[in-house]
Short mmCIF file of N, CA, C and O in Angstrom, two decimals:
data_model
loop_
_atom_site.label_atom_id
_atom_site.label_comp_id
_atom_site.label_asym_id
_atom_site.label_seq_id
_atom_site.Cartn_x
_atom_site.Cartn_y
_atom_site.Cartn_z
N MET A 1 -88.21 12.33 -60.93
CA MET A 1 -89.65 12.26 -60.79
C MET A 1 -89.99 11.15 -59.80
O MET A 1 -89.54 10.02 -59.93
N THR A 2 -90.81 11.47 -58.81
CA THR A 2 -91.17 10.50 -57.80
C THR A 2 -92.67 10.22 -57.75
O THR A 2 -93.11 9.38 -56.98
N GLY A 3 -93.45 10.97 -58.54
CA GLY A 3 -94.90 10.82 -58.49
C GLY A 3 -95.39 9.51 -59.09
O GLY A 3 -94.64 8.76 -59.71
N LEU A 4 -96.68 9.26 -58.89
CA LEU A 4 -97.31 8.04 -59.35
C LEU A 4 -98.06 8.28 -60.65
O LEU A 4 -98.70 9.33 -60.82
N TYR A 5 -98.00 7.33 -61.53
CA TYR A 5 -98.86 7.35 -62.71
C TYR A 5 -100.24 6.85 -62.28
O TYR A 5 -100.40 6.19 -61.25
N TYR A 6 -101.23 7.13 -63.11
CA TYR A 6 -102.61 6.76 -62.82
C TYR A 6 -102.74 5.30 -62.37
O TYR A 6 -103.38 5.02 -61.36
N GLU A 7 -102.10 4.40 -63.08
CA GLU A 7 -102.22 2.97 -62.78
C GLU A 7 -101.64 2.61 -61.41
O GLU A 7 -102.00 1.59 -60.83
N GLU A 8 -100.75 3.44 -60.90
CA GLU A 8 -100.08 3.15 -59.63
C GLU A 8 -100.87 3.61 -58.41
O GLU A 8 -100.56 3.22 -57.28
N PHE A 9 -101.89 4.44 -58.60
CA PHE A 9 -102.76 4.84 -57.50
C PHE A 9 -103.73 3.70 -57.21
O PHE A 9 -104.28 3.11 -58.14
N GLU A 10 -103.95 3.41 -55.94
CA GLU A 10 -104.89 2.36 -55.55
C GLU A 10 -105.97 2.96 -54.65
O GLU A 10 -105.65 3.57 -53.62
N GLU A 11 -107.23 2.79 -55.05
CA GLU A 11 -108.32 3.29 -54.22
C GLU A 11 -108.22 2.68 -52.83
O GLU A 11 -107.98 1.48 -52.68
N GLY A 12 -108.39 3.52 -51.81
CA GLY A 12 -108.33 3.07 -50.43
C GLY A 12 -106.94 3.12 -49.82
O GLY A 12 -106.79 3.05 -48.59
N GLU A 13 -105.93 3.27 -50.65
CA GLU A 13 -104.54 3.35 -50.17
C GLU A 13 -104.32 4.65 -49.41
O GLU A 13 -104.75 5.72 -49.85
N THR A 14 -103.63 4.57 -48.27
CA THR A 14 -103.24 5.77 -47.53
C THR A 14 -101.73 5.90 -47.58
O THR A 14 -101.01 4.95 -47.27
N ILE A 15 -101.28 7.07 -47.99
CA ILE A 15 -99.86 7.38 -48.07
C ILE A 15 -99.52 8.29 -46.90
O ILE A 15 -100.08 9.38 -46.77
N ARG A 16 -98.61 7.85 -46.05
CA ARG A 16 -98.14 8.67 -44.93
C ARG A 16 -96.84 9.34 -45.38
O ARG A 16 -95.82 8.66 -45.52
N HIS A 17 -96.93 10.61 -45.64
CA HIS A 17 -95.80 11.34 -46.20
C HIS A 17 -94.72 11.57 -45.14
O HIS A 17 -95.01 12.01 -44.03
N GLY A 18 -93.48 11.28 -45.51
CA GLY A 18 -92.37 11.39 -44.58
C GLY A 18 -91.89 12.81 -44.34
O GLY A 18 -91.35 13.11 -43.29
N LYS A 19 -92.11 13.70 -45.31
CA LYS A 19 -91.65 15.09 -45.13
C LYS A 19 -92.57 15.81 -44.14
O LYS A 19 -93.79 15.62 -44.15
N ARG A 20 -91.94 16.65 -43.32
CA ARG A 20 -92.66 17.50 -42.37
C ARG A 20 -92.06 18.89 -42.43
O ARG A 20 -90.97 19.07 -42.97
N ARG A 21 -92.76 19.84 -41.84
CA ARG A 21 -92.21 21.20 -41.82
C ARG A 21 -92.69 21.89 -40.55
O ARG A 21 -93.88 21.87 -40.23
N THR A 22 -91.76 22.51 -39.86
CA THR A 22 -92.11 23.35 -38.72
C THR A 22 -92.37 24.76 -39.25
O THR A 22 -91.52 25.33 -39.94
N VAL A 23 -93.54 25.28 -38.93
CA VAL A 23 -93.96 26.58 -39.44
C VAL A 23 -93.37 27.69 -38.59
O VAL A 23 -93.54 27.70 -37.37
N SER A 24 -92.71 28.62 -39.25
CA SER A 24 -92.10 29.75 -38.53
C SER A 24 -92.96 31.00 -38.66
O SER A 24 -93.84 31.09 -39.51
N GLU A 25 -92.67 31.95 -37.80
CA GLU A 25 -93.32 33.26 -37.89
C GLU A 25 -93.05 33.88 -39.26
O GLU A 25 -93.94 34.46 -39.88
N SER A 26 -91.84 33.72 -39.75
CA SER A 26 -91.47 34.26 -41.06
C SER A 26 -92.29 33.63 -42.19
O SER A 26 -92.71 34.32 -43.11
N ASP A 27 -92.51 32.31 -42.12
CA ASP A 27 -93.34 31.64 -43.14
C ASP A 27 -94.72 32.29 -43.20
O ASP A 27 -95.22 32.62 -44.28
N ASN A 28 -95.33 32.45 -42.05
CA ASN A 28 -96.67 33.01 -41.97
C ASN A 28 -96.69 34.46 -42.46
O ASN A 28 -97.57 34.86 -43.24
N GLN A 29 -95.72 35.25 -42.03
CA GLN A 29 -95.64 36.66 -42.43
C GLN A 29 -95.48 36.79 -43.95
O GLN A 29 -96.18 37.56 -44.59
N ARG A 30 -94.55 36.01 -44.51
CA ARG A 30 -94.30 36.10 -45.96
C ARG A 30 -95.51 35.65 -46.76
O ARG A 30 -95.85 36.27 -47.77
N PHE A 31 -96.19 34.59 -46.32
CA PHE A 31 -97.37 34.13 -47.03
C PHE A 31 -98.46 35.21 -47.01
O PHE A 31 -99.07 35.50 -48.04
N CYS A 32 -98.67 35.79 -45.84
CA CYS A 32 -99.67 36.87 -45.74
C CYS A 32 -99.28 38.05 -46.62
O CYS A 32 -100.13 38.64 -47.30
N ASP A 33 -97.99 38.40 -46.64
CA ASP A 33 -97.53 39.51 -47.49
C ASP A 33 -97.74 39.18 -48.97
O ASP A 33 -98.24 40.02 -49.72
N LEU A 34 -97.35 37.99 -49.39
CA LEU A 34 -97.48 37.61 -50.80
C LEU A 34 -98.92 37.58 -51.27
O LEU A 34 -99.22 37.87 -52.43
N THR A 35 -99.83 37.20 -50.38
CA THR A 35 -101.24 37.09 -50.76
C THR A 35 -102.05 38.33 -50.39
O THR A 35 -103.26 38.37 -50.59
N MET A 36 -101.36 39.34 -49.84
CA MET A 36 -101.97 40.61 -49.44
C MET A 36 -103.07 40.41 -48.39
O MET A 36 -104.03 41.17 -48.32
N ASN A 37 -102.92 39.40 -47.56
CA ASN A 37 -103.87 39.11 -46.49
C ASN A 37 -103.34 39.77 -45.22
O ASN A 37 -102.38 39.29 -44.63
N GLN A 38 -103.97 40.82 -44.81
CA GLN A 38 -103.50 41.58 -43.65
C GLN A 38 -104.36 41.34 -42.41
O GLN A 38 -104.45 42.20 -41.53
N GLN A 39 -105.00 40.18 -42.34
CA GLN A 39 -105.83 39.82 -41.19
C GLN A 39 -105.00 39.91 -39.91
O GLN A 39 -103.98 39.24 -39.77
N PRO A 40 -105.41 40.77 -38.96
CA PRO A 40 -104.62 40.95 -37.74
C PRO A 40 -104.49 39.67 -36.90
O PRO A 40 -103.54 39.53 -36.15
N LEU A 41 -105.41 38.73 -37.05
CA LEU A 41 -105.31 37.48 -36.30
C LEU A 41 -104.05 36.70 -36.70
O LEU A 41 -103.52 35.93 -35.91
N HIS A 42 -103.55 36.95 -37.92
CA HIS A 42 -102.33 36.29 -38.38
C HIS A 42 -101.06 37.11 -38.11
O HIS A 42 -99.98 36.54 -38.03
N LEU A 43 -101.22 38.43 -37.98
CA LEU A 43 -100.04 39.30 -38.02
C LEU A 43 -99.81 40.17 -36.78
O LEU A 43 -98.69 40.60 -36.54
N ASP A 44 -100.84 40.44 -36.03
CA ASP A 44 -100.76 41.40 -34.93
C ASP A 44 -100.82 40.66 -33.60
O ASP A 44 -101.88 40.20 -33.17
N ALA A 45 -99.67 40.53 -32.94
CA ALA A 45 -99.58 39.77 -31.70
C ALA A 45 -100.48 40.34 -30.62
O ALA A 45 -101.12 39.59 -29.86
N GLU A 46 -100.54 41.65 -30.52
CA GLU A 46 -101.39 42.29 -29.50
C GLU A 46 -102.86 41.99 -29.76
O GLU A 46 -103.60 41.62 -28.85
N PHE A 47 -103.29 42.17 -31.00
CA PHE A 47 -104.67 41.86 -31.37
C PHE A 47 -104.99 40.40 -31.06
O PHE A 47 -105.99 40.08 -30.44
N ALA A 48 -104.12 39.49 -31.52
CA ALA A 48 -104.38 38.06 -31.36
C ALA A 48 -104.40 37.65 -29.89
O ALA A 48 -105.14 36.72 -29.51
N SER A 49 -103.63 38.35 -29.05
CA SER A 49 -103.60 38.00 -27.62
C SER A 49 -104.96 38.22 -26.95
O SER A 49 -105.25 37.62 -25.92
N GLU A 50 -105.78 39.05 -27.56
CA GLU A 50 -107.11 39.36 -27.01
C GLU A 50 -108.19 38.41 -27.53
O GLU A 50 -109.35 38.52 -27.14
N THR A 51 -107.84 37.47 -28.40
CA THR A 51 -108.81 36.54 -28.97
C THR A 51 -108.86 35.25 -28.16
O THR A 51 -108.05 35.04 -27.26
N GLN A 52 -109.79 34.39 -28.52
CA GLN A 52 -109.91 33.09 -27.83
C GLN A 52 -108.66 32.23 -27.99
O GLN A 52 -108.42 31.32 -27.20
N PHE A 53 -107.83 32.54 -29.00
CA PHE A 53 -106.63 31.74 -29.25
C PHE A 53 -105.43 32.21 -28.43
O PHE A 53 -104.51 31.45 -28.19
N GLY A 54 -105.42 33.48 -28.05
CA GLY A 54 -104.36 34.02 -27.21
C GLY A 54 -103.06 34.34 -27.92
O GLY A 54 -102.15 34.87 -27.32
N GLU A 55 -102.97 33.98 -29.19
CA GLU A 55 -101.77 34.27 -29.97
C GLU A 55 -102.13 34.22 -31.46
O GLU A 55 -103.22 33.80 -31.83
N ARG A 56 -101.17 34.64 -32.29
CA ARG A 56 -101.40 34.66 -33.73
C ARG A 56 -101.60 33.25 -34.28
O ARG A 56 -100.95 32.31 -33.85
N LEU A 57 -102.49 33.15 -35.25
CA LEU A 57 -102.72 31.89 -35.96
C LEU A 57 -101.98 31.91 -37.28
O LEU A 57 -101.87 32.96 -37.93
N VAL A 58 -101.51 30.76 -37.70
CA VAL A 58 -100.94 30.63 -39.04
C VAL A 58 -102.10 30.67 -40.03
O VAL A 58 -103.15 30.07 -39.80
N ASN A 59 -101.91 31.39 -41.11
CA ASN A 59 -102.91 31.50 -42.16
C ASN A 59 -103.33 30.10 -42.62
O ASN A 59 -102.49 29.29 -42.99
N GLY A 60 -104.62 29.83 -42.62
CA GLY A 60 -105.13 28.51 -43.00
C GLY A 60 -104.80 28.12 -44.43
O GLY A 60 -104.59 26.94 -44.73
N LEU A 61 -104.75 29.11 -45.32
CA LEU A 61 -104.39 28.79 -46.70
C LEU A 61 -102.93 28.40 -46.83
O LEU A 61 -102.55 27.60 -47.68
N TYR A 62 -102.09 28.96 -45.95
CA TYR A 62 -100.69 28.52 -45.92
C TYR A 62 -100.62 27.05 -45.47
O TYR A 62 -99.91 26.24 -46.07
N THR A 63 -101.37 26.72 -44.43
CA THR A 63 -101.38 25.34 -43.94
C THR A 63 -101.80 24.40 -45.06
O THR A 63 -101.15 23.36 -45.29
N MET A 64 -102.85 24.74 -45.78
CA MET A 64 -103.32 23.90 -46.88
C MET A 64 -102.27 23.82 -47.99
O MET A 64 -101.97 22.73 -48.50
N SER A 65 -101.69 24.95 -48.36
CA SER A 65 -100.67 24.96 -49.42
C SER A 65 -99.45 24.15 -49.02
O SER A 65 -98.88 23.42 -49.84
N LEU A 66 -99.03 24.28 -47.77
CA LEU A 66 -97.91 23.51 -47.27
C LEU A 66 -98.21 22.01 -47.37
O LEU A 66 -97.38 21.22 -47.82
N ALA A 67 -99.42 21.64 -47.00
CA ALA A 67 -99.81 20.22 -47.07
C ALA A 67 -99.75 19.70 -48.50
O ALA A 67 -99.25 18.60 -48.75
N VAL A 68 -100.23 20.49 -49.45
CA VAL A 68 -100.15 20.08 -50.85
C VAL A 68 -98.69 19.85 -51.22
O VAL A 68 -98.32 18.82 -51.80
N GLY A 69 -97.83 20.79 -50.86
CA GLY A 69 -96.41 20.66 -51.16
C GLY A 69 -95.78 19.43 -50.52
O GLY A 69 -94.95 18.76 -51.15
N LEU A 70 -96.18 19.11 -49.30
CA LEU A 70 -95.63 17.94 -48.63
C LEU A 70 -96.06 16.64 -49.31
O LEU A 70 -95.36 15.64 -49.24
N THR A 71 -97.21 16.66 -49.97
CA THR A 71 -97.75 15.44 -50.59
C THR A 71 -97.27 15.21 -52.02
O THR A 71 -97.31 14.08 -52.51
N ILE A 72 -96.85 16.26 -52.71
CA ILE A 72 -96.50 16.17 -54.14
C ILE A 72 -95.46 15.09 -54.45
O ILE A 72 -95.67 14.29 -55.37
N PRO A 73 -94.33 15.01 -53.73
CA PRO A 73 -93.32 14.02 -54.11
C PRO A 73 -93.85 12.58 -54.16
O PRO A 73 -93.43 11.79 -55.00
N ASP A 74 -94.78 12.25 -53.27
CA ASP A 74 -95.30 10.88 -53.19
C ASP A 74 -96.54 10.64 -54.04
O ASP A 74 -97.02 9.51 -54.12
N THR A 75 -97.09 11.71 -54.64
CA THR A 75 -98.33 11.54 -55.40
C THR A 75 -98.18 11.93 -56.87
O THR A 75 -98.28 11.08 -57.74
N THR A 76 -97.94 13.19 -57.15
CA THR A 76 -98.06 13.65 -58.54
C THR A 76 -96.83 14.37 -59.10
O THR A 76 -96.92 15.00 -60.15
N ASP A 77 -95.70 14.26 -58.42
CA ASP A 77 -94.49 14.92 -58.90
C ASP A 77 -94.07 14.36 -60.26
O ASP A 77 -93.67 13.19 -60.36
N GLY A 78 -94.19 15.16 -61.30
CA GLY A 78 -93.79 14.76 -62.64
C GLY A 78 -94.83 13.97 -63.42
O GLY A 78 -94.61 13.67 -64.59
N THR A 79 -95.94 13.64 -62.79
CA THR A 79 -96.98 12.86 -63.49
C THR A 79 -98.29 13.63 -63.64
O THR A 79 -99.20 13.16 -64.30
N ILE A 80 -98.37 14.79 -63.04
CA ILE A 80 -99.61 15.56 -63.07
C ILE A 80 -99.74 16.32 -64.39
O ILE A 80 -98.76 16.81 -64.95
N VAL A 81 -100.97 16.39 -64.88
CA VAL A 81 -101.30 17.25 -66.01
C VAL A 81 -101.86 18.56 -65.45
O VAL A 81 -101.47 19.63 -65.89
N ALA A 82 -102.76 18.45 -64.47
CA ALA A 82 -103.37 19.63 -63.86
C ALA A 82 -104.05 19.26 -62.55
O ALA A 82 -104.56 18.15 -62.41
N ASN A 83 -104.07 20.19 -61.61
CA ASN A 83 -104.96 20.07 -60.46
C ASN A 83 -106.33 20.52 -60.92
O ASN A 83 -106.47 21.60 -61.51
N LEU A 84 -107.35 19.72 -60.69
CA LEU A 84 -108.70 20.04 -61.15
C LEU A 84 -109.53 20.73 -60.08
O LEU A 84 -110.34 21.59 -60.40
N SER A 85 -109.34 20.34 -58.83
CA SER A 85 -110.12 20.99 -57.78
C SER A 85 -109.56 20.68 -56.40
O SER A 85 -108.84 19.70 -56.20
N TYR A 86 -109.93 21.57 -55.48
CA TYR A 86 -109.72 21.37 -54.05
C TYR A 86 -111.10 21.59 -53.43
O TYR A 86 -111.69 22.66 -53.61
N ASP A 87 -111.61 20.61 -52.74
CA ASP A 87 -112.97 20.69 -52.22
C ASP A 87 -113.01 20.33 -50.74
O ASP A 87 -112.11 19.66 -50.23
N GLY A 88 -114.09 20.74 -50.09
CA GLY A 88 -114.35 20.34 -48.72
C GLY A 88 -113.27 20.73 -47.74
O GLY A 88 -112.97 19.99 -46.80
N VAL A 89 -112.68 21.91 -47.92
CA VAL A 89 -111.59 22.35 -47.05
C VAL A 89 -112.14 22.68 -45.66
O VAL A 89 -113.10 23.44 -45.53
N GLU A 90 -111.51 22.10 -44.65
CA GLU A 90 -111.89 22.39 -43.27
C GLU A 90 -110.62 22.60 -42.44
O GLU A 90 -109.59 21.98 -42.71
N HIS A 91 -110.75 23.47 -41.45
CA HIS A 91 -109.65 23.76 -40.52
C HIS A 91 -110.18 23.51 -39.10
O HIS A 91 -110.59 24.45 -38.42
N PRO A 92 -110.20 22.25 -38.65
CA PRO A 92 -110.82 21.94 -37.36
C PRO A 92 -110.05 22.42 -36.13
O PRO A 92 -110.62 22.48 -35.03
N ALA A 93 -108.77 22.74 -36.29
CA ALA A 93 -107.97 23.23 -35.16
C ALA A 93 -106.92 24.20 -35.69
O ALA A 93 -106.51 24.10 -36.85
N PRO A 94 -106.49 25.14 -34.85
CA PRO A 94 -105.54 26.15 -35.30
C PRO A 94 -104.10 25.63 -35.39
O PRO A 94 -103.73 24.65 -34.74
N VAL A 95 -103.32 26.32 -36.20
CA VAL A 95 -101.88 26.10 -36.29
C VAL A 95 -101.21 27.37 -35.78
O VAL A 95 -101.61 28.48 -36.15
N PHE A 96 -100.18 27.20 -34.95
CA PHE A 96 -99.44 28.32 -34.38
C PHE A 96 -97.99 28.27 -34.85
O PHE A 96 -97.50 27.22 -35.29
N HIS A 97 -97.30 29.40 -34.75
CA HIS A 97 -95.87 29.42 -35.05
C HIS A 97 -95.19 28.36 -34.21
O HIS A 97 -95.47 28.23 -33.01
N GLY A 98 -94.31 27.58 -34.82
CA GLY A 98 -93.59 26.53 -34.11
C GLY A 98 -94.22 25.15 -34.22
O GLY A 98 -93.60 24.16 -33.85
N ASP A 99 -95.45 25.06 -34.73
CA ASP A 99 -96.06 23.75 -34.94
C ASP A 99 -95.42 23.05 -36.13
O ASP A 99 -95.06 23.69 -37.12
N THR A 100 -95.28 21.74 -36.02
CA THR A 100 -94.72 20.93 -37.10
C THR A 100 -95.86 20.20 -37.79
O THR A 100 -96.65 19.50 -37.14
N ILE A 101 -95.92 20.37 -39.11
CA ILE A 101 -97.03 19.87 -39.92
C ILE A 101 -96.60 18.63 -40.69
O ILE A 101 -95.51 18.58 -41.26
N ARG A 102 -97.50 17.64 -40.74
CA ARG A 102 -97.32 16.45 -41.57
C ARG A 102 -98.65 16.15 -42.26
O ARG A 102 -99.69 16.68 -41.86
N ALA A 103 -98.61 15.29 -43.28
CA ALA A 103 -99.83 15.01 -44.04
C ALA A 103 -99.95 13.54 -44.38
O ALA A 103 -98.95 12.82 -44.47
N GLU A 104 -101.19 13.12 -44.56
CA GLU A 104 -101.52 11.79 -45.05
C GLU A 104 -102.51 11.94 -46.19
O GLU A 104 -103.41 12.78 -46.13
N THR A 105 -102.34 11.14 -47.23
CA THR A 105 -103.22 11.19 -48.39
C THR A 105 -103.87 9.82 -48.57
O THR A 105 -103.18 8.80 -48.58
N THR A 106 -105.19 9.82 -48.71
CA THR A 106 -105.92 8.59 -49.00
C THR A 106 -106.56 8.73 -50.37
O THR A 106 -107.27 9.71 -50.64
N VAL A 107 -106.30 7.79 -51.25
CA VAL A 107 -106.88 7.78 -52.59
C VAL A 107 -108.33 7.32 -52.45
O VAL A 107 -108.59 6.20 -51.99
N THR A 108 -109.27 8.19 -52.80
CA THR A 108 -110.68 7.87 -52.61
C THR A 108 -111.38 7.43 -53.89
O THR A 108 -112.38 6.74 -53.83
N GLU A 109 -110.84 7.86 -55.04
CA GLU A 109 -111.50 7.51 -56.30
C GLU A 109 -110.52 7.71 -57.44
O GLU A 109 -109.66 8.60 -57.39
N LYS A 110 -110.69 6.90 -58.48
CA LYS A 110 -109.91 7.11 -59.70
C LYS A 110 -110.74 6.62 -60.88
O LYS A 110 -111.53 5.68 -60.75
N ARG A 111 -110.56 7.31 -62.00
CA ARG A 111 -111.27 6.92 -63.23
C ARG A 111 -110.49 7.45 -64.42
O ARG A 111 -109.80 8.47 -64.33
N LEU A 112 -110.61 6.73 -65.52
CA LEU A 112 -110.01 7.21 -66.76
C LEU A 112 -110.83 8.35 -67.33
O LEU A 112 -112.05 8.41 -67.12
N THR A 113 -110.20 9.25 -68.07
CA THR A 113 -110.95 10.28 -68.78
C THR A 113 -111.76 9.62 -69.89
O THR A 113 -111.51 8.47 -70.26
N SER A 114 -112.71 10.34 -70.44
CA SER A 114 -113.59 9.76 -71.47
C SER A 114 -112.82 9.28 -72.69
O SER A 114 -113.21 8.31 -73.34
N ASP A 115 -111.69 9.93 -73.00
CA ASP A 115 -110.89 9.48 -74.15
C ASP A 115 -109.87 8.41 -73.76
O ASP A 115 -109.19 7.84 -74.61
N GLY A 116 -109.75 8.13 -72.46
CA GLY A 116 -108.87 7.07 -71.99
C GLY A 116 -107.39 7.41 -72.03
O GLY A 116 -106.54 6.55 -71.79
N ASP A 117 -107.07 8.68 -72.31
CA ASP A 117 -105.66 9.09 -72.42
C ASP A 117 -105.00 9.48 -71.10
O ASP A 117 -103.78 9.55 -71.02
N ARG A 118 -105.82 9.75 -70.10
CA ARG A 118 -105.31 10.18 -68.79
C ARG A 118 -106.27 9.70 -67.71
O ARG A 118 -107.34 9.17 -68.01
N GLY A 119 -105.90 9.92 -66.47
CA GLY A 119 -106.76 9.52 -65.37
C GLY A 119 -107.04 10.65 -64.41
O GLY A 119 -106.23 11.56 -64.26
N VAL A 120 -108.19 10.58 -63.78
CA VAL A 120 -108.58 11.54 -62.75
C VAL A 120 -108.49 10.81 -61.41
O VAL A 120 -109.10 9.75 -61.22
N VAL A 121 -107.71 11.38 -60.49
CA VAL A 121 -107.51 10.77 -59.18
C VAL A 121 -107.97 11.76 -58.11
O VAL A 121 -107.56 12.92 -58.11
N THR A 122 -108.84 11.28 -57.22
CA THR A 122 -109.32 12.09 -56.11
C THR A 122 -108.70 11.56 -54.83
O THR A 122 -108.70 10.35 -54.58
N MET A 123 -108.15 12.48 -54.04
CA MET A 123 -107.42 12.13 -52.83
C MET A 123 -107.92 12.95 -51.65
O MET A 123 -108.14 14.15 -51.79
N GLN A 124 -108.08 12.32 -50.51
CA GLN A 124 -108.39 13.01 -49.27
C GLN A 124 -107.08 13.29 -48.57
O GLN A 124 -106.30 12.37 -48.32
N VAL A 125 -106.81 14.56 -48.27
CA VAL A 125 -105.57 14.94 -47.59
C VAL A 125 -105.92 15.38 -46.16
O VAL A 125 -106.76 16.26 -45.97
N ASP A 126 -105.30 14.73 -45.20
CA ASP A 126 -105.48 15.08 -43.80
C ASP A 126 -104.15 15.60 -43.27
O ASP A 126 -103.10 14.99 -43.49
N VAL A 127 -104.23 16.72 -42.57
CA VAL A 127 -103.04 17.43 -42.12
C VAL A 127 -103.04 17.48 -40.59
O VAL A 127 -104.05 17.86 -39.98
N TYR A 128 -101.91 17.11 -40.01
CA TYR A 128 -101.80 17.03 -38.56
C TYR A 128 -100.62 17.86 -38.06
O TYR A 128 -99.64 18.05 -38.77
N LYS A 129 -100.73 18.30 -36.80
CA LYS A 129 -99.54 18.89 -36.18
C LYS A 129 -98.91 17.86 -35.25
O LYS A 129 -99.39 16.73 -35.15
N GLN A 130 -97.84 18.25 -34.59
CA GLN A 130 -96.96 17.32 -33.88
C GLN A 130 -97.66 16.46 -32.84
O GLN A 130 -97.21 15.36 -32.54
N ASP A 131 -98.77 16.91 -32.28
CA ASP A 131 -99.47 16.12 -31.26
C ASP A 131 -100.60 15.29 -31.86
O ASP A 131 -101.47 14.80 -31.14
N ASP A 132 -100.58 15.16 -33.21
CA ASP A 132 -101.58 14.39 -33.96
C ASP A 132 -102.96 15.03 -34.00
O ASP A 132 -103.95 14.38 -34.32
N THR A 133 -103.04 16.32 -33.69
CA THR A 133 -104.30 17.06 -33.84
C THR A 133 -104.53 17.32 -35.32
O THR A 133 -103.63 17.82 -36.01
N LEU A 134 -105.71 16.99 -35.81
CA LEU A 134 -106.08 17.28 -37.20
C LEU A 134 -106.29 18.79 -37.33
O LEU A 134 -107.12 19.37 -36.62
N VAL A 135 -105.52 19.43 -38.23
CA VAL A 135 -105.60 20.88 -38.36
C VAL A 135 -106.16 21.33 -39.71
O VAL A 135 -106.56 22.49 -39.86
N CYS A 136 -106.20 20.43 -40.68
CA CYS A 136 -106.76 20.78 -41.99
C CYS A 136 -107.11 19.48 -42.70
O CYS A 136 -106.40 18.46 -42.55
N THR A 137 -108.17 19.51 -43.47
CA THR A 137 -108.56 18.37 -44.27
C THR A 137 -109.21 18.89 -45.54
O THR A 137 -109.90 19.91 -45.52
N PHE A 138 -108.93 18.23 -46.66
CA PHE A 138 -109.51 18.64 -47.93
C PHE A 138 -109.40 17.52 -48.94
O PHE A 138 -108.65 16.56 -48.75
N GLU A 139 -110.16 17.67 -50.01
CA GLU A 139 -110.12 16.72 -51.11
C GLU A 139 -109.42 17.39 -52.29
O GLU A 139 -109.74 18.52 -52.64
N ARG A 140 -108.48 16.68 -52.87
CA ARG A 140 -107.73 17.17 -54.03
C ARG A 140 -107.99 16.24 -55.21
O ARG A 140 -107.87 15.03 -55.07
N THR A 141 -108.35 16.82 -56.34
CA THR A 141 -108.58 16.03 -57.55
C THR A 141 -107.58 16.47 -58.60
O THR A 141 -107.44 17.67 -58.88
N ALA A 142 -106.87 15.49 -59.17
CA ALA A 142 -105.81 15.78 -60.13
C ALA A 142 -106.00 14.96 -61.41
O ALA A 142 -106.47 13.82 -61.37
N LEU A 143 -105.61 15.57 -62.51
CA LEU A 143 -105.56 14.89 -63.80
C LEU A 143 -104.13 14.37 -63.94
O LEU A 143 -103.17 15.15 -63.88
N VAL A 144 -103.98 13.05 -64.11
CA VAL A 144 -102.68 12.40 -64.03
C VAL A 144 -102.40 11.62 -65.30
O VAL A 144 -103.30 11.05 -65.92
N GLU A 145 -101.12 11.58 -65.67
CA GLU A 145 -100.69 10.84 -66.86
C GLU A 145 -100.79 9.33 -66.63
O GLU A 145 -100.66 8.85 -65.50
N LEU A 146 -100.99 8.61 -67.72
CA LEU A 146 -100.91 7.16 -67.69
C LEU A 146 -99.44 6.77 -67.81
O LEU A 146 -98.62 7.53 -68.33
N LYS A 147 -99.13 5.58 -67.36
CA LYS A 147 -97.75 5.08 -67.44
C LYS A 147 -97.37 4.94 -68.92
O LYS A 147 -98.12 4.38 -69.71
N PRO A 148 -96.19 5.47 -69.29
CA PRO A 148 -95.75 5.35 -70.69
C PRO A 148 -95.56 3.88 -71.08
O PRO A 148 -95.14 3.06 -70.27
N GLU A 149 -95.89 3.58 -72.31
CA GLU A 149 -95.74 2.19 -72.78
C GLU A 149 -94.37 1.94 -73.33
O GLU A 149 -93.64 2.74 -73.70
#
């Protein structure tokens, strides 16, 4: 277990996650297949070549999901009770096959639950590709265990 307990999160702290992933055509195809998303902008090279992007885009939900996965080891691996929400999702720039994704998490708020048995931690996750272009941003709120006594 590498995640943080509630007491270990510090408001204002930014965690620069060391794990990265280069997105392949296969990653995008499989994600679209699994989620039954047949948007031609993600899957049809000919269709996508006629758009303003000129090529297929990686599914934005894959980008977001990948970012969550990249952040888990440094945030909530083994300490999470539940993800409570994902809010304010934005995709300011596209991701293409071959882009390498990395993430940073900033702890924006934390509070104990009303019974004091667990904590709620809100984190801003910013996702970048290899040239430091911001490609996704969202807020993640998690219910986290307290450090065992």
